[in-house]
């Protein structure tokens, strides 16, 4: 797998994770890495390849305080705003309010463990792993 394909596959992992929560996201935006919900960035990819070995990471915005992003230019992309899974799910919840009430459609929430499980499952499927171990320090 080449470097570009590797980055795109990490983007796909985040796209699939978003889809698992009913959020329509995309990767492979020309000139910009990461995962996007409309014109808002929900996930970033960082990859180092040296001697045929990858050190990688992805940042998937689950529930960060987006106020901090007002003081920086995220990923050097002027005019682009970040978003989060929580923010997009809240937007979706508001769109799914039952007519003439403030009662939301049930089931539009996500806990950290559920997000991690969907992310790891998507990673395993995309990269062809049968099992992975998660270690917390």
Coordinates of C-alpha atoms in Angstrom, one line a residue, residues 3 16 23 26 29 36 39 61 70 72-73 108 114 117 121-122 126:
X3 CA 1.4 6.4 1.2
X16 CA -17.3 4.6 8.3
X23 CA -23.4 11.2 10.0
X26 CA -16.4 12.2 3.2
X29 CA -11.2 16.1 -0.7
X36 CA -15.2 16.2 6.4
X39 CA -17.1 22.0 4.8
X61 CA -13.2 14.8 17.1
X70 CA -11.3 29.8 17.3
X72 CA -5.9 28.8 15.7
X73 CA -6.0 27.9 12.0
X108 CA -29.0 9.8 18.9
X114 CA -19.1 2.9 21.5
X117 CA -15.5 0.2 19.1
X121 CA -14.0 -2.2 13.8
X122 CA -13.7 0.0 10.8
X126 CA -10.3 -1.6 6.1

